[in-house]
Coordinates of N, CA, C and O and ligand atoms in Angstrom, one line a residue:
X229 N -9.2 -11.2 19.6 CA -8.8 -11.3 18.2 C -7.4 -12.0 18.1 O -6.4 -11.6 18.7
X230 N -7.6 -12.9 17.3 CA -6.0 -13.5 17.4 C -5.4 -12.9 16.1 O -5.9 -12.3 15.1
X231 N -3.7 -13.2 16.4 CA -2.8 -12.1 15.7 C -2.1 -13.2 15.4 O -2.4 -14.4 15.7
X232 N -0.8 -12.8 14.8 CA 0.6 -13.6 14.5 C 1.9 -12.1 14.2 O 1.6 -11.3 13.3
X233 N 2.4 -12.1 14.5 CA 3.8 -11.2 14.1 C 5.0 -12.1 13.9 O 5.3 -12.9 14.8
X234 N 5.6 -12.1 12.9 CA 6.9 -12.8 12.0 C 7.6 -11.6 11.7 O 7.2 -10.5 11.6
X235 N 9.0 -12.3 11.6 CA 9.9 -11.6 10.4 C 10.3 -12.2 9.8 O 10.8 -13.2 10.3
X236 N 10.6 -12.0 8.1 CA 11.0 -12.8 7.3 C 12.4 -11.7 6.9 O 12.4 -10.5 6.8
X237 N 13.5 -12.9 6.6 CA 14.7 -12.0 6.0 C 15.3 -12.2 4.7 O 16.4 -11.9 4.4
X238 N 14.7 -12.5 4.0 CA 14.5 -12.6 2.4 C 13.2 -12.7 1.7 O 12.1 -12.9 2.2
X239 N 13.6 -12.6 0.6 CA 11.9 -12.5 -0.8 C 11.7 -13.6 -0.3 O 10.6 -13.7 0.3
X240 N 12.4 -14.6 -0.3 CA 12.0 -16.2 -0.6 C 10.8 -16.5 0.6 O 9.6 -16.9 0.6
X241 N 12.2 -15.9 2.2 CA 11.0 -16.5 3.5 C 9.6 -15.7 3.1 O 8.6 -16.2 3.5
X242 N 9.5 -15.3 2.8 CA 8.1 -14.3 2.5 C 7.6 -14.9 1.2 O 6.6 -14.3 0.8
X243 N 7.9 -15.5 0.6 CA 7.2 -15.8 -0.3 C 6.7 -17.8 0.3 O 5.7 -18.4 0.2
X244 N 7.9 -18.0 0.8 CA 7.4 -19.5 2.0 C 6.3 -19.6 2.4 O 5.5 -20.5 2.2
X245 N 6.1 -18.2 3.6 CA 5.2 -17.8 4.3 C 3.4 -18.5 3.7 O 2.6 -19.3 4.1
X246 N 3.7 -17.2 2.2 CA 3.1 -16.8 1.8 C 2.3 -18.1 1.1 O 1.2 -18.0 0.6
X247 N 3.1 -19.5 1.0 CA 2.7 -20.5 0.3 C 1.7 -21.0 1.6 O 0.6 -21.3 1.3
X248 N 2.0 -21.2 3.0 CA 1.3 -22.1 3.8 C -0.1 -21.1 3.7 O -1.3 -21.5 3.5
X249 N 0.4 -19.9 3.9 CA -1.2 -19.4 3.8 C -2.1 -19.3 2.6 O -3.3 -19.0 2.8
X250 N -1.5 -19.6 1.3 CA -2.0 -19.9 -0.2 C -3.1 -21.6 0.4 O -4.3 -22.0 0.1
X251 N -2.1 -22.1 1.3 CA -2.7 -23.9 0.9 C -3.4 -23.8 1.9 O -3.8 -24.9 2.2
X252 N -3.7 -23.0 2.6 CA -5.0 -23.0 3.8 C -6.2 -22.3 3.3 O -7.3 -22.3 4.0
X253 N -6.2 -21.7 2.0 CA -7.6 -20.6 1.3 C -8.5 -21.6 0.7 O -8.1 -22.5 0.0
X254 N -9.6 -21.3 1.1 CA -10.5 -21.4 0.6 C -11.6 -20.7 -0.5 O -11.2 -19.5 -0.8
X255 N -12.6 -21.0 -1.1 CA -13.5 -20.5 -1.8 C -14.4 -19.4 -0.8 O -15.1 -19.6 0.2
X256 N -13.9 -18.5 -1.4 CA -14.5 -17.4 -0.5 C -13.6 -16.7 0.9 O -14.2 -16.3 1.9
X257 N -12.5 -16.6 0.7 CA -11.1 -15.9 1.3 C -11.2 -14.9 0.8 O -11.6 -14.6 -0.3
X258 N -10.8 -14.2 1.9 CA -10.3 -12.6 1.5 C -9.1 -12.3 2.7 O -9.0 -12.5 3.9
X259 N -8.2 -11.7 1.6 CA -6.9 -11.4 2.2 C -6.4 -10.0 2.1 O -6.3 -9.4 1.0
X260 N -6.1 -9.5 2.9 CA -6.1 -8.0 2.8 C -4.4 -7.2 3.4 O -3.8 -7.0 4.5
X261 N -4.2 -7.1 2.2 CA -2.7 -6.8 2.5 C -2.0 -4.7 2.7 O -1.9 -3.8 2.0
X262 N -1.8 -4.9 3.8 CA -1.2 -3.5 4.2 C 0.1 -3.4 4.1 O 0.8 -4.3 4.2
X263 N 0.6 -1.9 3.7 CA 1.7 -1.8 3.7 C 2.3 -0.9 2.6 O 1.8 -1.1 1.4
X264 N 3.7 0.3 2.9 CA 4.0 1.0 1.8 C 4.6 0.2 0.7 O 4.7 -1.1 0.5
X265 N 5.0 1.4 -0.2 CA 5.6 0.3 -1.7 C 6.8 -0.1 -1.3 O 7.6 0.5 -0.6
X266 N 6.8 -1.4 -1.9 CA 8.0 -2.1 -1.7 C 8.3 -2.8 0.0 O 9.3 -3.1 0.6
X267 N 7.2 -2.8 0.2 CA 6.7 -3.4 1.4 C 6.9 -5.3 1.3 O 7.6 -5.9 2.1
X268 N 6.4 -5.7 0.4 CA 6.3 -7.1 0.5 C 5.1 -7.5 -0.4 O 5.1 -8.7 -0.9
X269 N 4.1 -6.7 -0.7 CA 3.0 -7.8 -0.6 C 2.9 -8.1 -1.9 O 2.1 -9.0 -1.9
X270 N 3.2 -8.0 -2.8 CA 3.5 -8.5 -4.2 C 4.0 -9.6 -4.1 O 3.4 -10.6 -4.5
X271 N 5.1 -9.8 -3.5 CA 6.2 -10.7 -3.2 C 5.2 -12.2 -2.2 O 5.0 -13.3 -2.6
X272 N 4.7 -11.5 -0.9 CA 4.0 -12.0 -0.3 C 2.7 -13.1 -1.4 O 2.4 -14.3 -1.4
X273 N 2.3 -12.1 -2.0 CA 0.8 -12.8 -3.0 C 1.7 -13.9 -3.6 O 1.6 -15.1 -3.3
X274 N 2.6 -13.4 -4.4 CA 3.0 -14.8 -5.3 C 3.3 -16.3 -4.7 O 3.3 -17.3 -5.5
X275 N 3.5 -16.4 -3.0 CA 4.1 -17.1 -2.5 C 2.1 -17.4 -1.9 O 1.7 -18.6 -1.8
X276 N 1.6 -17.0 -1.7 CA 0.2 -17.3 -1.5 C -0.3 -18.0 -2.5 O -0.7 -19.2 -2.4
X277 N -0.4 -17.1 -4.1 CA -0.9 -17.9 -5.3 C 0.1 -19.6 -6.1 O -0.5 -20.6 -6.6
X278 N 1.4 -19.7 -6.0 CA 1.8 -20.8 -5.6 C 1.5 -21.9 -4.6 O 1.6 -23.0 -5.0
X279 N 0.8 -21.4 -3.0 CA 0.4 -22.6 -2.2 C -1.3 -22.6 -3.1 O -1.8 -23.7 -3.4
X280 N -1.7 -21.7 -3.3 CA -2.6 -22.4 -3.7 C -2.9 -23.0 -5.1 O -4.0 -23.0 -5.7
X281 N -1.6 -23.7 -5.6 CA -1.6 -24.2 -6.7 C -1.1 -23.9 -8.4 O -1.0 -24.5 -9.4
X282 N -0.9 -22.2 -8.0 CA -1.1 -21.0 -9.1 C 0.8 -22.0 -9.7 O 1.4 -22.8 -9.0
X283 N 1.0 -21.7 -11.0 CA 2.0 -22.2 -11.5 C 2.5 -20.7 -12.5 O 3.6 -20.5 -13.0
X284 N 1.6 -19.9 -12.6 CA 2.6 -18.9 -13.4 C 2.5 -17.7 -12.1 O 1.8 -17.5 -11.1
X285 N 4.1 -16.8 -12.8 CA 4.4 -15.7 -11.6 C 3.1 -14.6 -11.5 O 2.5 -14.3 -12.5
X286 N 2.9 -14.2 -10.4 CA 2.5 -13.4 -9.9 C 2.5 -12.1 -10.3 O 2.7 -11.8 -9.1
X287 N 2.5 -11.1 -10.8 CA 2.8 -9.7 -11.1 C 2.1 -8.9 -10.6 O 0.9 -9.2 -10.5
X288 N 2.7 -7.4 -10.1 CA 1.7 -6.8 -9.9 C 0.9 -6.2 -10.7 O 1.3 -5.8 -11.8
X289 N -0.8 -6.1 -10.2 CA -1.8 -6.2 -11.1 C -2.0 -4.5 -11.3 O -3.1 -4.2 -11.7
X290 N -1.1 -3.4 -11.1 CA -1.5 -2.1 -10.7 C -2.2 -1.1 -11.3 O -2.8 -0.1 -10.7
X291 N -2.2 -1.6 -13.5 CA -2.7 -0.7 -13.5 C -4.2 -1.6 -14.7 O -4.6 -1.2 -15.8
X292 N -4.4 -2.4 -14.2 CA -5.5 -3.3 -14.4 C -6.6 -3.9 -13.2 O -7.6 -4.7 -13.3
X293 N -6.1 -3.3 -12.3 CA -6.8 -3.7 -10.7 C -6.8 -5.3 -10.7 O -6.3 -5.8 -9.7
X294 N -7.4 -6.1 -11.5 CA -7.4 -7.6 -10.9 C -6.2 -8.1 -12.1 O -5.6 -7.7 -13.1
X295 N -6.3 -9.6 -11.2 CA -5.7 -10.5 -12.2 C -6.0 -11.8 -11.4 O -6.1 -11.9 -10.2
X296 N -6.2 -12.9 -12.5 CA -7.3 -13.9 -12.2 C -6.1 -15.0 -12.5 O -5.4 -15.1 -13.5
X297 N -5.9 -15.9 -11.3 CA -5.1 -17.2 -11.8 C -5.7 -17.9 -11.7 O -6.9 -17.8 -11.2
X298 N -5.0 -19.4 -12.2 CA -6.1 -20.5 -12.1 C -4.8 -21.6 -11.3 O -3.7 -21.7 -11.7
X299 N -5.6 -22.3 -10.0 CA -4.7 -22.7 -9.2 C -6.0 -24.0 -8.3 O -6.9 -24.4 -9.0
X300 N -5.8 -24.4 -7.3 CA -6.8 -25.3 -6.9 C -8.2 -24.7 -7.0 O -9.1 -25.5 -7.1
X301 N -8.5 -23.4 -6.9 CA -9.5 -22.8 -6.8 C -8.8 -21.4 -7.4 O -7.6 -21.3 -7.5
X302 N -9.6 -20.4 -7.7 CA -9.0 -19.2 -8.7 C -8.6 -18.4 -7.5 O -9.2 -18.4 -6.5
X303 N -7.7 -17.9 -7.7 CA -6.7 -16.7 -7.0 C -6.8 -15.4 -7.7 O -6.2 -15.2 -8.8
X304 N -7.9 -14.1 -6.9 CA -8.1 -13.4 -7.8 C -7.0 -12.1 -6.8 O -7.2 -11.9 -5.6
X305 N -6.1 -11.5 -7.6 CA -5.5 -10.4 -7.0 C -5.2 -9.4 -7.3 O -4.7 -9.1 -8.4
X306 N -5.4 -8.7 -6.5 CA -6.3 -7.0 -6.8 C -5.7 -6.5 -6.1 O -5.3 -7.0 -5.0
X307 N -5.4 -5.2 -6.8 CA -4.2 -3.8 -6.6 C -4.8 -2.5 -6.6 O -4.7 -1.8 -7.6
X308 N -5.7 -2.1 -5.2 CA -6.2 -1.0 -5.6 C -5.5 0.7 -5.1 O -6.1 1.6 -4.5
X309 N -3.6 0.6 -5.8 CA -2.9 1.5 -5.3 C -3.1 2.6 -6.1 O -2.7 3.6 -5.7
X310 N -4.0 2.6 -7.7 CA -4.4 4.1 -8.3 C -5.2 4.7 -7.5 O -5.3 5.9 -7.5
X311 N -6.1 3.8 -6.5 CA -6.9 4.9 -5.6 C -6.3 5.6 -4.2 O -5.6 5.1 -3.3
X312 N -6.9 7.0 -4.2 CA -5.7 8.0 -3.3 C -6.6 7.2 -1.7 O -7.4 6.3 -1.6
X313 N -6.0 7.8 -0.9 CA -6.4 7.3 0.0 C -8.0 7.6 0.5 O -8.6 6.7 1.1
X314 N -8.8 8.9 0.3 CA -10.0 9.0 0.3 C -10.6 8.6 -0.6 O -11.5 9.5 -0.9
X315 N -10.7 7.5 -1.4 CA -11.3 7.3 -2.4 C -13.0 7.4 -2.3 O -14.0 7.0 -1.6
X316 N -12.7 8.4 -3.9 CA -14.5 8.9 -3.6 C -15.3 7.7 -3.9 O -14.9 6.5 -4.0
X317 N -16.7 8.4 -4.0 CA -17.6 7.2 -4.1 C -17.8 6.5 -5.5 O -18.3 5.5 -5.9
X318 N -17.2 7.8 -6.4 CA -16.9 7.4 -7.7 C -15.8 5.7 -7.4 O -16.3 4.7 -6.9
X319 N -14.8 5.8 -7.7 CA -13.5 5.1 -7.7 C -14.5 3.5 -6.4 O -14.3 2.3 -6.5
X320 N -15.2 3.9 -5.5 CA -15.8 2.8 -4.6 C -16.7 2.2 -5.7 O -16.7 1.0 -5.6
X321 N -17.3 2.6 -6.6 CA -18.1 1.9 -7.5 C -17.8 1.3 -8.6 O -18.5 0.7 -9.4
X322 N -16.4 1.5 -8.8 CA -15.7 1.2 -9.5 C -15.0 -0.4 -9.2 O -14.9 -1.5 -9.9
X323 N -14.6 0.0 -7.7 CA -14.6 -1.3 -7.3 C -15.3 -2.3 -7.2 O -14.9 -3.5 -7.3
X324 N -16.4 -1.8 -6.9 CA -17.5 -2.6 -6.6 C -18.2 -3.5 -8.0 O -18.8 -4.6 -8.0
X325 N -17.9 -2.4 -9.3 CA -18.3 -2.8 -10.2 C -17.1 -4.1 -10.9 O -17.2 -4.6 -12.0
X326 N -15.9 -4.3 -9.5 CA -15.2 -5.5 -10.6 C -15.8 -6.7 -10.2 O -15.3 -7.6 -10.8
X327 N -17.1 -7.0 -9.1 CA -17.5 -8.1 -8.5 C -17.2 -8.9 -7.3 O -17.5 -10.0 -6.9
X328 N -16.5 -8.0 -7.1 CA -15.9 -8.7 -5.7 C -16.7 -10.0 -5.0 O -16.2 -10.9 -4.4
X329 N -18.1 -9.9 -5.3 CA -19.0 -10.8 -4.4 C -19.1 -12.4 -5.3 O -19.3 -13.5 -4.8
X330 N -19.0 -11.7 -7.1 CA -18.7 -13.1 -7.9 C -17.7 -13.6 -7.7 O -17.6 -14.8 -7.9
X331 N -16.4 -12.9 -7.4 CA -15.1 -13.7 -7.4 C -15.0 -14.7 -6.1 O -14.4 -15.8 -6.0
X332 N -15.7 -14.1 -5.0 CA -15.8 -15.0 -3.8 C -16.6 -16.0 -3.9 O -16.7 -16.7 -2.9
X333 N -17.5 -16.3 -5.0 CA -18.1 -17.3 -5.4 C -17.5 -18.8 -5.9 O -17.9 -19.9 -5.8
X334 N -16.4 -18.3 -6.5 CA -15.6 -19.3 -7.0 C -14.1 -19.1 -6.2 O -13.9 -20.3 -6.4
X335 N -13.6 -18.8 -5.8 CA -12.6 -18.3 -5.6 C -11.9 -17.5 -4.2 O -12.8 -17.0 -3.4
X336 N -10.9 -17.3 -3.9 CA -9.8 -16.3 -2.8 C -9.5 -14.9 -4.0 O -9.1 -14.6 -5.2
X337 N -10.1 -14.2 -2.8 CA -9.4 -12.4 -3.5 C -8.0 -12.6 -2.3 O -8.0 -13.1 -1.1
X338 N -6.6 -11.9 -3.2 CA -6.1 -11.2 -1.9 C -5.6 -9.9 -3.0 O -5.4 -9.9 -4.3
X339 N -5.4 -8.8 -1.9 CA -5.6 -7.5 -2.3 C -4.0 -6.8 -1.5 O -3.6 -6.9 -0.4
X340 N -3.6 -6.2 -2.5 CA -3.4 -5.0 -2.2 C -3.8 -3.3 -1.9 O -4.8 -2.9 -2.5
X341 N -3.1 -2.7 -1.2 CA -3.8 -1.3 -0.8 C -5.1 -2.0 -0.3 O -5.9 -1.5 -1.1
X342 N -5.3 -2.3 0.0 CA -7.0 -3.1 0.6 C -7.4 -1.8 1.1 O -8.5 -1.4 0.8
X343 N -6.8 -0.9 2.0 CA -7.3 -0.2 2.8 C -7.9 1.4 2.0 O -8.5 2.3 2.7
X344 N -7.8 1.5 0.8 CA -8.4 2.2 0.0 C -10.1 2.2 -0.3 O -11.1 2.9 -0.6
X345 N -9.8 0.8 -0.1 CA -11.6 0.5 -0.3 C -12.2 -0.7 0.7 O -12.8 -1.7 0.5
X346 N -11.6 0.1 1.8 CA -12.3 -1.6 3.0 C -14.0 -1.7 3.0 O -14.7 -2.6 3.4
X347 N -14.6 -0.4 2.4 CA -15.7 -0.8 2.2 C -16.6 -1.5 1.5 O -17.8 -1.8 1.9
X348 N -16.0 -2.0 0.3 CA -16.1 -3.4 -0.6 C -16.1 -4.5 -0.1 O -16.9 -5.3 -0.5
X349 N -15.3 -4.9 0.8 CA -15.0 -6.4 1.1 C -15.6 -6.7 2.0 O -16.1 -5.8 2.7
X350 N -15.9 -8.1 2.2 CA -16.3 -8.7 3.6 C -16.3 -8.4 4.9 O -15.1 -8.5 5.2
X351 N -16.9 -8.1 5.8 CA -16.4 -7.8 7.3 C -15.7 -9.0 7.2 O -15.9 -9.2 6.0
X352 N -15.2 -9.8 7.5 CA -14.3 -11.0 7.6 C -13.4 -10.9 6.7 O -13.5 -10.8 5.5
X353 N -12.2 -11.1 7.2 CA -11.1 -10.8 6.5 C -9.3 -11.5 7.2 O -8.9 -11.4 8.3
X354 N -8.9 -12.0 6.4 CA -7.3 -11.7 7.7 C -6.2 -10.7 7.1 O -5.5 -11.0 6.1
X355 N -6.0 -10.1 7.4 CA -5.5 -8.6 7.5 C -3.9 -8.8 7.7 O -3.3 -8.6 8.7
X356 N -3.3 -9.2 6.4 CA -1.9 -9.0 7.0 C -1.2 -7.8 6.3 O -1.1 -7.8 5.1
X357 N -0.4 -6.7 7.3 CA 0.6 -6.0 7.1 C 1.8 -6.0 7.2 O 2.3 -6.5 8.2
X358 N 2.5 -5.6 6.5 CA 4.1 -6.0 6.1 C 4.3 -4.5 6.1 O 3.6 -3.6 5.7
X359 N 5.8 -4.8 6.9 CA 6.6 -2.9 7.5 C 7.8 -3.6 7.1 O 8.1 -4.7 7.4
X360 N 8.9 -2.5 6.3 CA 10.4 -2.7 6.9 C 11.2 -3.1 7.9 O 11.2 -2.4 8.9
X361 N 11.8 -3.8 7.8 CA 12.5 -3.9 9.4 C 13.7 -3.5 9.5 O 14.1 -2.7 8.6
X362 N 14.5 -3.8 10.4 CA 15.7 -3.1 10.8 C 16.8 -3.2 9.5 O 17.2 -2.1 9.2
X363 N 17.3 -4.1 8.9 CA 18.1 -4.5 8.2 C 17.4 -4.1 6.7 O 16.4 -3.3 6.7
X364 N 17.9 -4.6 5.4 CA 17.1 -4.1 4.1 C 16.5 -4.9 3.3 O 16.0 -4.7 2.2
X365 N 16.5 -6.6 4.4 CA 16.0 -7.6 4.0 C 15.1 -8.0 4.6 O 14.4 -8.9 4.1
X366 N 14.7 -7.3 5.9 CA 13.8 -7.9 7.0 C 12.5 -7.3 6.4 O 12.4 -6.2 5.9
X367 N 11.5 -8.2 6.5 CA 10.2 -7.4 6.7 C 9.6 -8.1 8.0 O 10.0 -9.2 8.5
X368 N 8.6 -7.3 8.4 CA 7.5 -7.7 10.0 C 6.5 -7.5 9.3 O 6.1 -6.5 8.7
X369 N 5.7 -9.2 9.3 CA 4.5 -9.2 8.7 C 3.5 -9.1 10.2 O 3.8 -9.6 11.3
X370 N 2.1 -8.3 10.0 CA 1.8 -8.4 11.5 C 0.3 -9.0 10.9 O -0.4 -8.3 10.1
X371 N 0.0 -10.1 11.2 CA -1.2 -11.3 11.0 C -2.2 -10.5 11.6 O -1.8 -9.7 12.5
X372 N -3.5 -10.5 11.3 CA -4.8 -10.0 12.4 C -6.1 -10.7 11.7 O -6.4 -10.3 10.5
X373 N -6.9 -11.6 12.3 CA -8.0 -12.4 12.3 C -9.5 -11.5 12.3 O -10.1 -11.5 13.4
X374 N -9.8 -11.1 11.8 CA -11.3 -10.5 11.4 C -12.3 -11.9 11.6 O -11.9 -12.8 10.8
X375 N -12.8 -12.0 12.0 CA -13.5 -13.6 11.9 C -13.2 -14.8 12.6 O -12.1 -14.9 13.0
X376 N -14.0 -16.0 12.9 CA -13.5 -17.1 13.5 C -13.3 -17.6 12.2 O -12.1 -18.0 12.4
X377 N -13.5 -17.7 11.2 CA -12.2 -18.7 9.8 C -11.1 -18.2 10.0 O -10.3 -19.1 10.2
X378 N -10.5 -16.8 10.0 CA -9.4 -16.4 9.7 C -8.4 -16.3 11.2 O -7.2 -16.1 11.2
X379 N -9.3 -16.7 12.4 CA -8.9 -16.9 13.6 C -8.2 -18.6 13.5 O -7.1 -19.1 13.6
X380 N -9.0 -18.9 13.3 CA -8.4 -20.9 12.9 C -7.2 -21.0 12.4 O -6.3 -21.7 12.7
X381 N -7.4 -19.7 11.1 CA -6.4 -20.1 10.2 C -4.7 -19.7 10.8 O -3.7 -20.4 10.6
X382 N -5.0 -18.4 11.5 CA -3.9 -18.0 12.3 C -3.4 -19.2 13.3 O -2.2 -19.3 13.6
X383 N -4.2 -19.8 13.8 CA -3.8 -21.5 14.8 C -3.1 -21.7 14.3 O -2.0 -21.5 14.5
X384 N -3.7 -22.7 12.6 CA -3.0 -23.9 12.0 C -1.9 -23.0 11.3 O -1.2 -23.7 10.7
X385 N -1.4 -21.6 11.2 CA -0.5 -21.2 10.7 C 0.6 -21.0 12.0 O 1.8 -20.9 11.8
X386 N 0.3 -21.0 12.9 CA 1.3 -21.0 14.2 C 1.7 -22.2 14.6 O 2.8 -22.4 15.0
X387 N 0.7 -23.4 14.4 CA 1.1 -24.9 14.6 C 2.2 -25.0 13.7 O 3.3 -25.4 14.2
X388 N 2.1 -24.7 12.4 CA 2.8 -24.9 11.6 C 4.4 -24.9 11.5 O 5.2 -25.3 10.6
X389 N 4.7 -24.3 13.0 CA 5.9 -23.6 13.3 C 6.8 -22.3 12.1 O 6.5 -21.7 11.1
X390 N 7.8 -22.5 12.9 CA 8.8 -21.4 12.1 C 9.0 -22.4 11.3 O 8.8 -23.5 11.6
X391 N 9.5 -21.6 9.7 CA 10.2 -21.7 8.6 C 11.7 -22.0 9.0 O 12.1 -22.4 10.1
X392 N 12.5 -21.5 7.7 CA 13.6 -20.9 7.5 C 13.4 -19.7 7.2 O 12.5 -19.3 6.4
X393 N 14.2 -18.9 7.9 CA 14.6 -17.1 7.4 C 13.2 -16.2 8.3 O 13.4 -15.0 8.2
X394 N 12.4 -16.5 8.9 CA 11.3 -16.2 9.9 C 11.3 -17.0 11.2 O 11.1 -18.2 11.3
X395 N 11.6 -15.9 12.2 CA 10.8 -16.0 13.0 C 9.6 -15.3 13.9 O 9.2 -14.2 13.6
X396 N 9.2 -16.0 14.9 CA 8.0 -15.5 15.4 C 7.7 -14.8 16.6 O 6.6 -14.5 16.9
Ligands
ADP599 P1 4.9 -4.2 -2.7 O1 4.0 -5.0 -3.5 O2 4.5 -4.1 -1.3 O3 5.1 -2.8 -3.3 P2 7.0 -5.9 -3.7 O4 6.7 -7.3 -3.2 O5 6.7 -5.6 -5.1 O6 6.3 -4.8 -2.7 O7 8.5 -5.6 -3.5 C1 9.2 -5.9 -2.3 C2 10.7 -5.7 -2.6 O8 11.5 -5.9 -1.4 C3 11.3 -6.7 -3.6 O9 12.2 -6.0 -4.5 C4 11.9 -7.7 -2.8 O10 13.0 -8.4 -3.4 C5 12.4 -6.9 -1.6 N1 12.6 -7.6 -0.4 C6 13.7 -7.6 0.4 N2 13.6 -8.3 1.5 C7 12.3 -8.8 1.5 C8 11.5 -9.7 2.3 N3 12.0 -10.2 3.5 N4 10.3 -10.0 2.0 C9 9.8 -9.5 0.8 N5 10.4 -8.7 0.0 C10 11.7 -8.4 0.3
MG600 MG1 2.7 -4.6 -5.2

């Protein structure tokens, strides 16, 4: 399984990041974002929904679960942190009932709390988690490829080299 581990030392490098991997999604992407509050991935999505074209900011979607941009293809991003971590099978049908399988129809999901309801999504996935790092600016994003798509994509995102404010 191929990986990537970065650190980024500002919103911005993480939101940089977050654009090369926006302009590599495709219709039918799923992006699954780990990590506590204030972790990054809010920050992270916006810099995803910008590469892929999105022109208005990002917010978190927390107490509406999705929010739908319109960008080269729709960027659907979904916040499912009201569910506790055993989410029953109530709150799973709940998910299930936002369509996850129509929005991959047209469109990239990326998610927060993903790990609430990994039984909704695709086996195929690229799985990135964002942790604190040493300083109050650092985050360690750690990349993980579910799939040969999201294996490729980890390539062309390492070809890509380092940024500014990340390295690898
Ligand atoms: P989450 O969605 O994981 O709860 P947010 O993206 O909403 O997290 O918030 C992250 C917070 O951390 C923001 O206030 C942001 O300015 C701050 N921050 C500081 N350094 C970084 C960094 N390197 N990457 C991302 N966010 C950072
Ligand atoms: Mg958030």
């Amino acid at each position: 399984m191929s990986g990537l581990t970065l650190t980024t030392t500002s919103p911005e490098a993480t939101q940089a990041f977050g654009r090369s991997i926006g302009e590599a999604l495709e219709v039918g992407d799923v992006v699954l974002l780990g990590g506590t509050l204030g972790a990054g991935k809010t920050t992270l999505t916006q810099g995803i929904a910008w590469g892929a074209g999105v022109t208005e900011y990002a917010h978190s979607p927390t107490f509406v679960l999705v929010h739908e941009y319109a960008g080269r293809i729709p960027i659907y991003h979904l916040d499912l942190y009201r569910f506790d971590g055993a989410a029953s099978v109530d709150d799973l049908a709940e998910v299930e009932d936002l369509g996850i399988d129509e929005m991959l129809e047209t469109g990239a999901c990326v998610v927060e709390w993903a790990e609430r309801a990994t039984a909704v999504f695709p086996g195929d996935f690229l799985e990135i988690s964002l942790a604190e790092g040493d300083t109050l600016v650092e985050r360690v994003l750690t990349l993980a490829a579910h799939g040969t798509r999201y294996e490729s994509m980890i390539i062309r995102l390492k070809d890509a080299g380092p940024l500014d404010g990340r390295t690898t």
